[in-house]
Coordinates of C-alpha atoms in Angstrom, one line a residue:
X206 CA 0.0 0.0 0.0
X207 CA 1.3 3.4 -0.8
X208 CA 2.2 5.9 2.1
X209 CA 0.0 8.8 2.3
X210 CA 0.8 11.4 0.4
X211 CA 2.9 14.4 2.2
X212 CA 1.4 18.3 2.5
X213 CA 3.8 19.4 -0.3
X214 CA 3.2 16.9 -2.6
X215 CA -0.9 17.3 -2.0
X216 CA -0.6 21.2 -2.4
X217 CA 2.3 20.9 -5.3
X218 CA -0.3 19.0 -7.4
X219 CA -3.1 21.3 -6.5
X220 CA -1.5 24.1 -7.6
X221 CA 0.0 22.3 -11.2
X222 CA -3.6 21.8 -11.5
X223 CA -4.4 25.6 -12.0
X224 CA -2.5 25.9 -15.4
X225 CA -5.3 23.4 -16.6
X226 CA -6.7 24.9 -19.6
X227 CA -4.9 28.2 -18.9
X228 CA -4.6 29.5 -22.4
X229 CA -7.5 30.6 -24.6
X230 CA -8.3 28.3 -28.0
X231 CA -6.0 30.0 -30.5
X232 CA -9.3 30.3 -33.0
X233 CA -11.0 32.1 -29.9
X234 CA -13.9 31.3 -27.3
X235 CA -15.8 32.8 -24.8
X236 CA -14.8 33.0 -21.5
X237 CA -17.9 31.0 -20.3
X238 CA -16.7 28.4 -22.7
X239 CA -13.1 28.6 -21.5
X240 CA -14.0 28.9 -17.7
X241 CA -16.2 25.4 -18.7
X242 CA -13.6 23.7 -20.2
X243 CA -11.0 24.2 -17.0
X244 CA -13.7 23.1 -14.7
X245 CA -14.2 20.0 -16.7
X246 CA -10.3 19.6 -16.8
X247 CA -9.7 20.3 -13.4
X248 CA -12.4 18.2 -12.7
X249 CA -11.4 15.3 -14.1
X250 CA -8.2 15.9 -12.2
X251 CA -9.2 16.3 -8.6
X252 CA -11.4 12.8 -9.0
X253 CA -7.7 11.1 -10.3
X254 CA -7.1 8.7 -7.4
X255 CA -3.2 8.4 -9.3
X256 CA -2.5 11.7 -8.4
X257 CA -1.3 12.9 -4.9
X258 CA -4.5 14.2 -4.4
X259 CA -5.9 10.8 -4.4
X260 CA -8.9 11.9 -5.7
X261 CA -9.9 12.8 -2.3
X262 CA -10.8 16.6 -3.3
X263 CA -13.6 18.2 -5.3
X264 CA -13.8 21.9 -6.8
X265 CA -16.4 24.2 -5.3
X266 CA -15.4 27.5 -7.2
X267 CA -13.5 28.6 -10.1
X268 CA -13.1 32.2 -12.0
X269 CA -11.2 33.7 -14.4
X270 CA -10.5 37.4 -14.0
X271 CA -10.7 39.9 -17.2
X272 CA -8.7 39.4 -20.3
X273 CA -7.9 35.7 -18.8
X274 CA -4.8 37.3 -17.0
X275 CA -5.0 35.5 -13.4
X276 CA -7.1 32.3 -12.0
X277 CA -8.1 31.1 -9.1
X278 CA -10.1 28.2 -7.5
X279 CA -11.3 26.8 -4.4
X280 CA -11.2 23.2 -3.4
X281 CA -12.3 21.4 -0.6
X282 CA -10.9 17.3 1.0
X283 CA -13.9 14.8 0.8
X284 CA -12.3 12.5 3.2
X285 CA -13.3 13.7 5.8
X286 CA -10.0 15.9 7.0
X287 CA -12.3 19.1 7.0
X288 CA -9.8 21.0 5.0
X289 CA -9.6 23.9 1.7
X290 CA -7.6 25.1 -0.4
X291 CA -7.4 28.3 -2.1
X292 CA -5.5 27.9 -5.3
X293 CA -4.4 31.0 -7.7
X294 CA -3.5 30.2 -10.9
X295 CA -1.3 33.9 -11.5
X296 CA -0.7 35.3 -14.8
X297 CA -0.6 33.2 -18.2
X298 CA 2.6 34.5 -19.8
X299 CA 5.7 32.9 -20.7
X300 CA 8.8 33.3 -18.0
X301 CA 10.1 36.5 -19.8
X302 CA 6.9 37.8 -19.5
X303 CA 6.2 36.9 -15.7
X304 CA 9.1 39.2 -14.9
X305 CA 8.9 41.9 -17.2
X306 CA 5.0 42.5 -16.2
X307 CA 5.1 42.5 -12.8
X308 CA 5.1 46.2 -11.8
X309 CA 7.9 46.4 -9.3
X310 CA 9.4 50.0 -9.8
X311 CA 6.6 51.4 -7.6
X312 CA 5.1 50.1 -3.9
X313 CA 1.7 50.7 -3.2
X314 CA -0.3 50.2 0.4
X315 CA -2.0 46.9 0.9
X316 CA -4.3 47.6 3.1
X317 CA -6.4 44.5 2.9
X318 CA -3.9 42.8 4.7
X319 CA -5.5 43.5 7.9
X320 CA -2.3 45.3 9.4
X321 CA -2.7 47.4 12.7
X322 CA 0.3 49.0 10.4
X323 CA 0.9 50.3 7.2
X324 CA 2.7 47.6 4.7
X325 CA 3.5 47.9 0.8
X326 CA 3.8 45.5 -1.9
X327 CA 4.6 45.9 -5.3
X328 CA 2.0 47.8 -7.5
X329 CA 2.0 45.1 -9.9
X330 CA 1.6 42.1 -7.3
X331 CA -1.6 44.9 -6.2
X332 CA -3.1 44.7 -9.3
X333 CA -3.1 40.6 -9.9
X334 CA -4.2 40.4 -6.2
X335 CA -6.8 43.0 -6.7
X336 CA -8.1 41.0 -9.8
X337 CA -8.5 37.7 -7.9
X338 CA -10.5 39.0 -5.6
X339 CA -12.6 41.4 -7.3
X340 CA -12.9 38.0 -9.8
X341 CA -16.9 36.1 -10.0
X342 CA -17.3 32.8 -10.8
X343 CA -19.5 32.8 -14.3
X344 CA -19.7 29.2 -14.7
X345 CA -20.9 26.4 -11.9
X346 CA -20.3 24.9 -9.1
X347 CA -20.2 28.5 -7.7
X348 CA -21.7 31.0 -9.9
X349 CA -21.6 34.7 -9.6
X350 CA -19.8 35.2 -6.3
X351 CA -16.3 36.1 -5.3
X352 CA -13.2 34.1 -3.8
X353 CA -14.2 35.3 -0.2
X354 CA -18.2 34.8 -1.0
X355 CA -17.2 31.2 -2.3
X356 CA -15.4 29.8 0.9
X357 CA -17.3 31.8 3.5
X358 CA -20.4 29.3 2.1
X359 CA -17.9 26.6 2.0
X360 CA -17.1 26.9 5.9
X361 CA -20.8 27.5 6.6
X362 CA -21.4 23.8 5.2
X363 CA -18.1 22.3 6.9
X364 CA -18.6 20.3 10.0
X365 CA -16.9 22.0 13.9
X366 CA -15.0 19.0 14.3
X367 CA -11.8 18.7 13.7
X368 CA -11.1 22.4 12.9
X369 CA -11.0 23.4 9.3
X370 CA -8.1 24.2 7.6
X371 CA -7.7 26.3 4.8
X372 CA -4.3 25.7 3.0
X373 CA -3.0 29.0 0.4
X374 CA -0.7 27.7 -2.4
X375 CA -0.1 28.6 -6.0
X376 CA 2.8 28.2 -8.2
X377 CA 5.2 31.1 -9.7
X378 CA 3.0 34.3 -9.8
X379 CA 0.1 31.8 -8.4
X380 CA 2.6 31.7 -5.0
X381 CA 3.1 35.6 -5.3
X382 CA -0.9 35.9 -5.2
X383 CA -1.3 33.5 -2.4
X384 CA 0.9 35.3 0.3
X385 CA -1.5 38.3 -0.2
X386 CA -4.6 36.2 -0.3
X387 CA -3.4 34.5 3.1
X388 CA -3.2 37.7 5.3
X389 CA -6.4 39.2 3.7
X390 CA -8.4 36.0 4.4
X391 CA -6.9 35.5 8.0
X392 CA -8.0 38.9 8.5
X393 CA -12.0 38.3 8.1
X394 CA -14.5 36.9 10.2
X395 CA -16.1 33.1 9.3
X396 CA -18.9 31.3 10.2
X397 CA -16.5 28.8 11.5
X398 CA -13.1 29.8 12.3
X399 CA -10.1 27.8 9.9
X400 CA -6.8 27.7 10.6
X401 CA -4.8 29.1 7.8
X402 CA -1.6 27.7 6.3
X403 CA 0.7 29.0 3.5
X404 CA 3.0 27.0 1.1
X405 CA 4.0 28.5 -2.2
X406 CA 5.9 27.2 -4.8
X407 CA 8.3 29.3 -7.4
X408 CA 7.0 32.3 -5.5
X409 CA 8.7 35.8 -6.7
X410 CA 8.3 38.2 -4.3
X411 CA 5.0 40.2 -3.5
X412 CA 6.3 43.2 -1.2
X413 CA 9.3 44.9 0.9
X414 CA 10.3 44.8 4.7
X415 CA 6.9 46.0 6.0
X416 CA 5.1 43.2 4.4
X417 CA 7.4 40.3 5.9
X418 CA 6.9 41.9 9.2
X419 CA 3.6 41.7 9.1
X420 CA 3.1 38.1 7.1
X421 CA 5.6 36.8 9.8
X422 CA 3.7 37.8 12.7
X423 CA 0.9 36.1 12.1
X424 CA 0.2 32.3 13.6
X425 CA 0.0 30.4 10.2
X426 CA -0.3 26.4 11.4
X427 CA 1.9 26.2 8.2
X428 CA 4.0 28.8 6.4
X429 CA 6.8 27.4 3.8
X430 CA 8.1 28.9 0.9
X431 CA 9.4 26.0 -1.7
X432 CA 11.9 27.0 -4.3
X433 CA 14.0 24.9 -6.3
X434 CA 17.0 26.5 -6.1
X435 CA 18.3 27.1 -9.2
X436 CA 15.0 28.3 -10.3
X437 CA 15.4 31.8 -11.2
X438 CA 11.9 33.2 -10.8
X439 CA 11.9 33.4 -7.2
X440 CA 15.2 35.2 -7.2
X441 CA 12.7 38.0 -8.4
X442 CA 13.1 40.5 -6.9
X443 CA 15.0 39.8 -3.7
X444 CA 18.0 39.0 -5.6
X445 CA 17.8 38.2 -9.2
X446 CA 21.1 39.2 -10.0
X447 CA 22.8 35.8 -8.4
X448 CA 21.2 33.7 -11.7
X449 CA 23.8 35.6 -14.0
X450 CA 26.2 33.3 -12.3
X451 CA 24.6 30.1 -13.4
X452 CA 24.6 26.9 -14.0
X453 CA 27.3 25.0 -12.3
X454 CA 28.4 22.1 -14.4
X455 CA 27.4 20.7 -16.9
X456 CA 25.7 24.3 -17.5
X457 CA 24.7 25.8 -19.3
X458 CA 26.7 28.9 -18.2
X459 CA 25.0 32.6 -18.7
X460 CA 26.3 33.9 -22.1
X461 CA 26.5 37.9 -22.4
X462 CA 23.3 38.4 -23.6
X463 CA 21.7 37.0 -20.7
X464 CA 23.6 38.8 -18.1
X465 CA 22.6 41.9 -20.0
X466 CA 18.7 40.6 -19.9
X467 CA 19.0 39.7 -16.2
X468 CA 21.0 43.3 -15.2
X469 CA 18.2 45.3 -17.1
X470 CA 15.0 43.5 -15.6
X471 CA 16.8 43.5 -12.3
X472 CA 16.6 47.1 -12.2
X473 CA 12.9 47.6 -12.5
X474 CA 12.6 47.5 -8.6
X475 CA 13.9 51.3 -9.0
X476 CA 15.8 50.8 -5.7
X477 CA 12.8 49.0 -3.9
X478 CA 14.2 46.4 -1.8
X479 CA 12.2 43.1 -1.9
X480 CA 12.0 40.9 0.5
X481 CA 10.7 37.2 0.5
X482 CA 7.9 36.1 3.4
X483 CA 7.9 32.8 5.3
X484 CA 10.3 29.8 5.8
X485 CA 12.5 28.6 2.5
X486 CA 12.4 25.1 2.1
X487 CA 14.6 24.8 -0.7
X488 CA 14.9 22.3 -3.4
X489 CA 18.0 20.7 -6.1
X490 CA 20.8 22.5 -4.2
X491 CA 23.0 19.6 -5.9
X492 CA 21.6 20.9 -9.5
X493 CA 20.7 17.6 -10.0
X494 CA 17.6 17.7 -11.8
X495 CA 17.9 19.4 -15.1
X496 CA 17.3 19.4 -19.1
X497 CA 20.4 17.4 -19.9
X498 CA 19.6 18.4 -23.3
X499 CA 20.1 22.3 -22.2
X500 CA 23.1 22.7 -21.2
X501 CA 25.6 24.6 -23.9
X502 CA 26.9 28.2 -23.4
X503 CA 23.9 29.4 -25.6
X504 CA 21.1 32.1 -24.9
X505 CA 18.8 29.9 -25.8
X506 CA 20.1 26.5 -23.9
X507 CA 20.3 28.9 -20.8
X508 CA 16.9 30.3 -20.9
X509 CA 15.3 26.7 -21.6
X510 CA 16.9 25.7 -19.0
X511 CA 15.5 28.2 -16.7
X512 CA 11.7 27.3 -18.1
X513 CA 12.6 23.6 -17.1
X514 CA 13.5 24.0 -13.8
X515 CA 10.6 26.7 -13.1
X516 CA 7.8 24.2 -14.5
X517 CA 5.2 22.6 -12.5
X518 CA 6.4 19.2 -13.8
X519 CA 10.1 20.0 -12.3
X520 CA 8.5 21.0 -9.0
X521 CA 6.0 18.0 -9.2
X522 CA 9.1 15.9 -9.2
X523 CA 11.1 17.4 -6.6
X524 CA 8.7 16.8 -4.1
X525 CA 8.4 13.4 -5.3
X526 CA 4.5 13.8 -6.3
X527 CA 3.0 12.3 -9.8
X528 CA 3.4 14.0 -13.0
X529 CA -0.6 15.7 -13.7
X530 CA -1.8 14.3 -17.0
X531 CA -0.2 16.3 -19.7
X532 CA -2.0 18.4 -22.4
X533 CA -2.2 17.6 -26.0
X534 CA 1.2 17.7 -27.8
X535 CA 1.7 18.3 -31.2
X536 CA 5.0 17.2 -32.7
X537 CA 4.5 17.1 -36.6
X538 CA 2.0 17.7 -39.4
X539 CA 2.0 16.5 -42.9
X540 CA 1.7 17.3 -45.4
X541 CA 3.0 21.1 -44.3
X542 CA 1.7 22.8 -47.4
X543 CA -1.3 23.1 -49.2
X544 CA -4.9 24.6 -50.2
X545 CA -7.8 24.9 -47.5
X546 CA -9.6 22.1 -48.3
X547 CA -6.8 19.3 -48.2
X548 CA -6.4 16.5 -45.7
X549 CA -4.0 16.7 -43.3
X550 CA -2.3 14.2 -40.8
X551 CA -2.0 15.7 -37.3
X552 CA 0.7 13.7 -34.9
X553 CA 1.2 13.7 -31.6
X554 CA 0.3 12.6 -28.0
X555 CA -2.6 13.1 -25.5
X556 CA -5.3 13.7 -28.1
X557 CA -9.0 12.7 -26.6
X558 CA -12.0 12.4 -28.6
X559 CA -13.3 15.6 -27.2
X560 CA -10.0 17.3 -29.7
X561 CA -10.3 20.7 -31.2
X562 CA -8.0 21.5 -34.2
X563 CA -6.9 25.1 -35.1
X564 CA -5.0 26.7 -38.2
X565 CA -3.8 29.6 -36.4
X566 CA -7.0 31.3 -35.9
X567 CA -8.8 29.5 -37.6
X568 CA -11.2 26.4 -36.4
X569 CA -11.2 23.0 -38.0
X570 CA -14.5 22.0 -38.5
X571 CA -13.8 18.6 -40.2
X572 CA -11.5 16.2 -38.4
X573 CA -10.9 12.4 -37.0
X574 CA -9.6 11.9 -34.0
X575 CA -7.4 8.7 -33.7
X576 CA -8.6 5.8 -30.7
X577 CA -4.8 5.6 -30.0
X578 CA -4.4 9.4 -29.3
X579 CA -1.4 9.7 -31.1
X580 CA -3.1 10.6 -34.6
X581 CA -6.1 13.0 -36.2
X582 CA -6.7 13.5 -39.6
X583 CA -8.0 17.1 -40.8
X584 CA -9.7 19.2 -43.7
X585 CA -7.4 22.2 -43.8
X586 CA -10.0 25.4 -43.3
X587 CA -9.7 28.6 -45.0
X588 CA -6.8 30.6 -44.0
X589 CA -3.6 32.6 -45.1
X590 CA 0.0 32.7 -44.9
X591 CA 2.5 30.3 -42.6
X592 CA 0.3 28.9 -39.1
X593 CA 0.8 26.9 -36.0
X594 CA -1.5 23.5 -35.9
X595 CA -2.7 23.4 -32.4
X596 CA -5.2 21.1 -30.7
X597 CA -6.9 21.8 -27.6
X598 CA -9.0 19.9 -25.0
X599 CA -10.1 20.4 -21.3
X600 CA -6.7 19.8 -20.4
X601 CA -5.1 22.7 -22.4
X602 CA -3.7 23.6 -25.9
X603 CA -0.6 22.2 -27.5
X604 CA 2.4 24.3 -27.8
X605 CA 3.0 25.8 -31.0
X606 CA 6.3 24.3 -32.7
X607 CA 8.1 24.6 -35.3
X608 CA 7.5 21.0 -37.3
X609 CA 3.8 21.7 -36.5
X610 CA 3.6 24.3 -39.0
X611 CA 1.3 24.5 -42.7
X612 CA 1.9 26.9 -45.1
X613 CA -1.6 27.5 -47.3
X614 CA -0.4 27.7 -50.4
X615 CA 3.4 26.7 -50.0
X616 CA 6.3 26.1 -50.4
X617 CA 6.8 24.0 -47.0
X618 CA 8.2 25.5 -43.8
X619 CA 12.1 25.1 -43.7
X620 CA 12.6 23.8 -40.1
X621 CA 15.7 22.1 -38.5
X622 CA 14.5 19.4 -36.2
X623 CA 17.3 17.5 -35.1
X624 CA 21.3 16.9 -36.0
X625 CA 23.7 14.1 -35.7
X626 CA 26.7 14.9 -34.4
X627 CA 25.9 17.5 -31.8
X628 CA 29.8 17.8 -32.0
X629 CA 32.7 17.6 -33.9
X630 CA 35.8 19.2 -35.2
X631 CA 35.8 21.1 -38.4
X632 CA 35.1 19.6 -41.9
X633 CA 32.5 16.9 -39.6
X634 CA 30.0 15.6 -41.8
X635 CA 26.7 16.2 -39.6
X636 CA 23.2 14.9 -40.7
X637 CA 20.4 17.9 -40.5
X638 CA 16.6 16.4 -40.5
X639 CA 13.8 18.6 -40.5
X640 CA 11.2 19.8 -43.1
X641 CA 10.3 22.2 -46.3
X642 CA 14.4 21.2 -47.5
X643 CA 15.4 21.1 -51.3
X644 CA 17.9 20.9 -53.7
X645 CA 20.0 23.9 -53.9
X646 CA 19.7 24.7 -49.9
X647 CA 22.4 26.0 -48.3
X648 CA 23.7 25.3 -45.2
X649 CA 25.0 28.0 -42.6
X650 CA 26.8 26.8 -39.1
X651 CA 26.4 30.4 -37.3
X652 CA 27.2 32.7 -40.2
X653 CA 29.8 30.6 -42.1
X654 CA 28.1 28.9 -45.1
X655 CA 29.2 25.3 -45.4
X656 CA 31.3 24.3 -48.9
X657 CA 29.4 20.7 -49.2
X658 CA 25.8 20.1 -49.1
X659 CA 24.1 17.0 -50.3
X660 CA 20.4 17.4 -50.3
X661 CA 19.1 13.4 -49.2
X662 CA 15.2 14.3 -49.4
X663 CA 13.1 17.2 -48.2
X664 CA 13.5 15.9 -44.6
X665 CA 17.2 15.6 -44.5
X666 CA 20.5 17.4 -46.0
X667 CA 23.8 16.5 -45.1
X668 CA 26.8 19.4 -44.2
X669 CA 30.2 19.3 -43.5
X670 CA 30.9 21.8 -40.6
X671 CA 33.2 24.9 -41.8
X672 CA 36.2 26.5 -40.2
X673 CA 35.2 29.3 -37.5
X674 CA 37.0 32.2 -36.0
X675 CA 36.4 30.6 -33.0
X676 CA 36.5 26.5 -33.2
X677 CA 35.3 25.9 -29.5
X678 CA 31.8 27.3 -29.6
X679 CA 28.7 26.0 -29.9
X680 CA 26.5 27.6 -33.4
X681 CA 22.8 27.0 -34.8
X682 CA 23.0 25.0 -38.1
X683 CA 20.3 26.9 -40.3
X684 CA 19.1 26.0 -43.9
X685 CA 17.7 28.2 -46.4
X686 CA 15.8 27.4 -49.1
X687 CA 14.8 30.4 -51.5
X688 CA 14.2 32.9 -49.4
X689 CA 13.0 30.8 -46.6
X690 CA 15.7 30.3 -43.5
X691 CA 15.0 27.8 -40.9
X692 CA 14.3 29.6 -37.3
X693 CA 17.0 28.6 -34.6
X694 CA 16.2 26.2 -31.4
X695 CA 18.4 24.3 -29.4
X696 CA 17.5 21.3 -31.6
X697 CA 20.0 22.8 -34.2
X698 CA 23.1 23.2 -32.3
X699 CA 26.2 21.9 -33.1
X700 CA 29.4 22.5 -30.6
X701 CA 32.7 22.6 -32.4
X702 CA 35.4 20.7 -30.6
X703 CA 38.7 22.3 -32.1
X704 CA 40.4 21.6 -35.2

């Protein structure tokens, strides 16, 4: 029999469960519609008994706040523990984003806290607090009533005995959001008095001194801060700097251009010193868990790096909880030209029969959704120009990438997928495999064009690596057909290894 799961792993999973459905169908919905299809995602989740939540917990409220930029839910335990949690979801953006939106050059009072005393936060962790819980629920279980509307009825319906307890988590932002929400809900009065405890996740920082005073005083029966520790989000915006100096071994190391990045956001806080609340638990101090695959002395390796260890799967897996069931994924379409009209074959994983296909903004109406999962055939719709194939469900939206592109009308998207070597010395014959390639392509290993290419097919060309000025770097292979050049990803580096 397997042992029960811990508070981390119970409150990790809740709070991965928030990015469920977190992005709008590319060909557009309603918010009604969206706010549906989380419920049924999250759902679906909360009644997994594989999960660390053991199926054990059922949603009683859910909203989205305007323009989808924050999202936060309520659950409550139905086995018998007497115990809620208050999830936030935090802004959908990309990590770049996250730290370039938050307002931090300016504080702001935070009265809501419920301080005998003034305390600030940052304006911009205001302003996402502010929109959770002005948010109303539009869809059921709870329509048409706020965050503090939602679990004051959810107390009133809890039994005296034992005492409730109402946990505050959230991931990244989510975190952020949920040491606001924490004091502010302390702070009122309830049918039947919880005990409150707070345990974040990725958190970046929500205020200065004042606020830390304050947040620390107060009896939380739990109050822990989890951050992986070469996660660089919640280095923001205590100390966001130290990340330039990363990764140890095997890297990847900062390159230039990152340090630049990180000095420039890093100075947004105008001077305002930030400080983090509660007690650091902190997580991969060995830098043992990372993308093994993102690890060269590139801008890009470095900042894929820094998504994987900020993801809800990394932090899943550092506190030793199960991975949530993934969204759909596509990795390739085919053909990747063509007229609206034509038949297309969609791979990929995690597609259910419930699947939605879009052409960039534009909704497939015709398609046939594999038993396997792994497969759906579609009638292109009308569109333009070069788009993303994307297919949602009510688990989320697949990422767009690059092999998952169609171009209506043609020719193909030129994409570098994969090469073989990732090293060698110069004059290496190395294998490029990808899509949209043709005879005539040429070849370029940073800037330096290579002297022999052999085009194979349109999925594969074969280069030998030319000389560099510098023969100890690692380069993005890039081929261009026409006027069409690959875009670069770590997929298509290639690290020279001397002469």
């Amino acid at each position: 029999m397997a042992p029960d799961p811990t508070i981390a792993q119970v409150t990790m999973t809740l709070a991965a469960l928030a990015a469920t459905g977190a992005t709008p169908r590319p060909s557009g919905e309603t918010p009604e519609h969206q706010t549906e299809r989380i419920i049924t995602g999250i759902d679906a989740q909360l009644s997994d008994p594989s999960l660390a939540t053991q199926g054990a917990w059922k949603l009683v409220w859910l909203a989205l706040s305007e323009a989808n930029a924050n999202m936060a839910y309520i659950a409550r335990s139905t086995n018998g523990s007497n115990e809620f949690a208050v999830v936030a979801r935090g802004t959908d953006a990309d990590l770049t984003d996250i730290l370039e939106d938050l307002d931090v050059g300016t504080v702001v009072p935070f009265p809501e806290s419920g301080s005998p005393k003034p305390i600030a936060v940052s304006k911009g962790a205001m302003d996402a607090f502010k929109r959770v819980v002005n948010a109303r629920s539009i869809a059921s279980p709870s329509p048409n009533v706020t965050l503090a509307q939602a679990l004051t009825a959810a107390l009133n319906s809890a039994p005296s005995s034992p005492q409730p307890t109402v946990y505050l988590t959230g991931h990244s932002l989510g975190g952020c959001i949920a040491t606001m929400l924490a004091p502010y809900l302390q702070a009122q009065t309830w049918p039947k008095q919880p005990q409150f405890a707070v345990i974040t996740y990725a958190a970046p920082t929500a205020g200065v001194q004042s606020f830390v005073d304050y947040f620390d005083s107060v009896p939380w029966v739990i109050d822990e801060r989890h951050n992986n520790a070469y996660d660089l989000v919640p280095h923001a915006w205590a100390d966001l700097d130290t990340a330039a100096g990363w990764y140890p071994s095997p890297g990847p190391q900062a390159t230039e251009e990152v340090k630049l990045l990180i000095g420039a956001i890093s100075k947004r806080t105008k001077g305002n010193v930030y400080v983090q609340p509660g007690t650091l638990c902190s997580m991969n101090t060995g830098y043992t868990s990372l993308a093994k695959n993102l690890v060269n002395k590139t801008t890009q390796d470095f900042l894929g790096q820094v998504a994987f260890q900020h993801a809800n799967s990394t932090y899943l897996d550092l506190v030793g909880a199960p991975a949530v069931p993934s969204g759909p994924v596509v990795t390739d379409v085919t053909p990747t030209f063509g007229a609206p009209g034509a038949t297309v074959t969609i791979n990929g994983t995690g597609f259910s029969p419930d699947s939605m296909v879009d052409f960039g903004h534009f909704a497939c109406t015709t398609r046939n959704i594999d038993p396997s999962g792994i497969r759906i055939t579609a009638k292109v719709p009308s569109g333009t120009g070069v788009v993303h194939v994307r297919v949602t469900n009510t688990l989320g939206t697949s990422p767009a990438v690059a092999m998952g592109q169609f171009a209506y009308g043609g020719p193909a998207p030129v994409v570098v997928s994969a090469v073989s070597p990732t090293s060698g010395k110069v004059g290496t014959p190395v294998t490029i495999s990808g899509s949209g390639f043709a005879d005539g392509a040429t070849v370029h290993f940073k800037d330096k064009a290579s002297d022999s290419v052999k085009f194979v097919s349109t999925g594969q060309i074969t280069a030998t690596a030319p000389g560099q000025l510098d023969d100890h770097q690692t380069v993005n292979i890039t081929v261009t057909v026409g006027k069409a050049t690959s875009p670069t990803s770590p997929a298509d580096e290639f690290t020279y290894t001397g002469q």
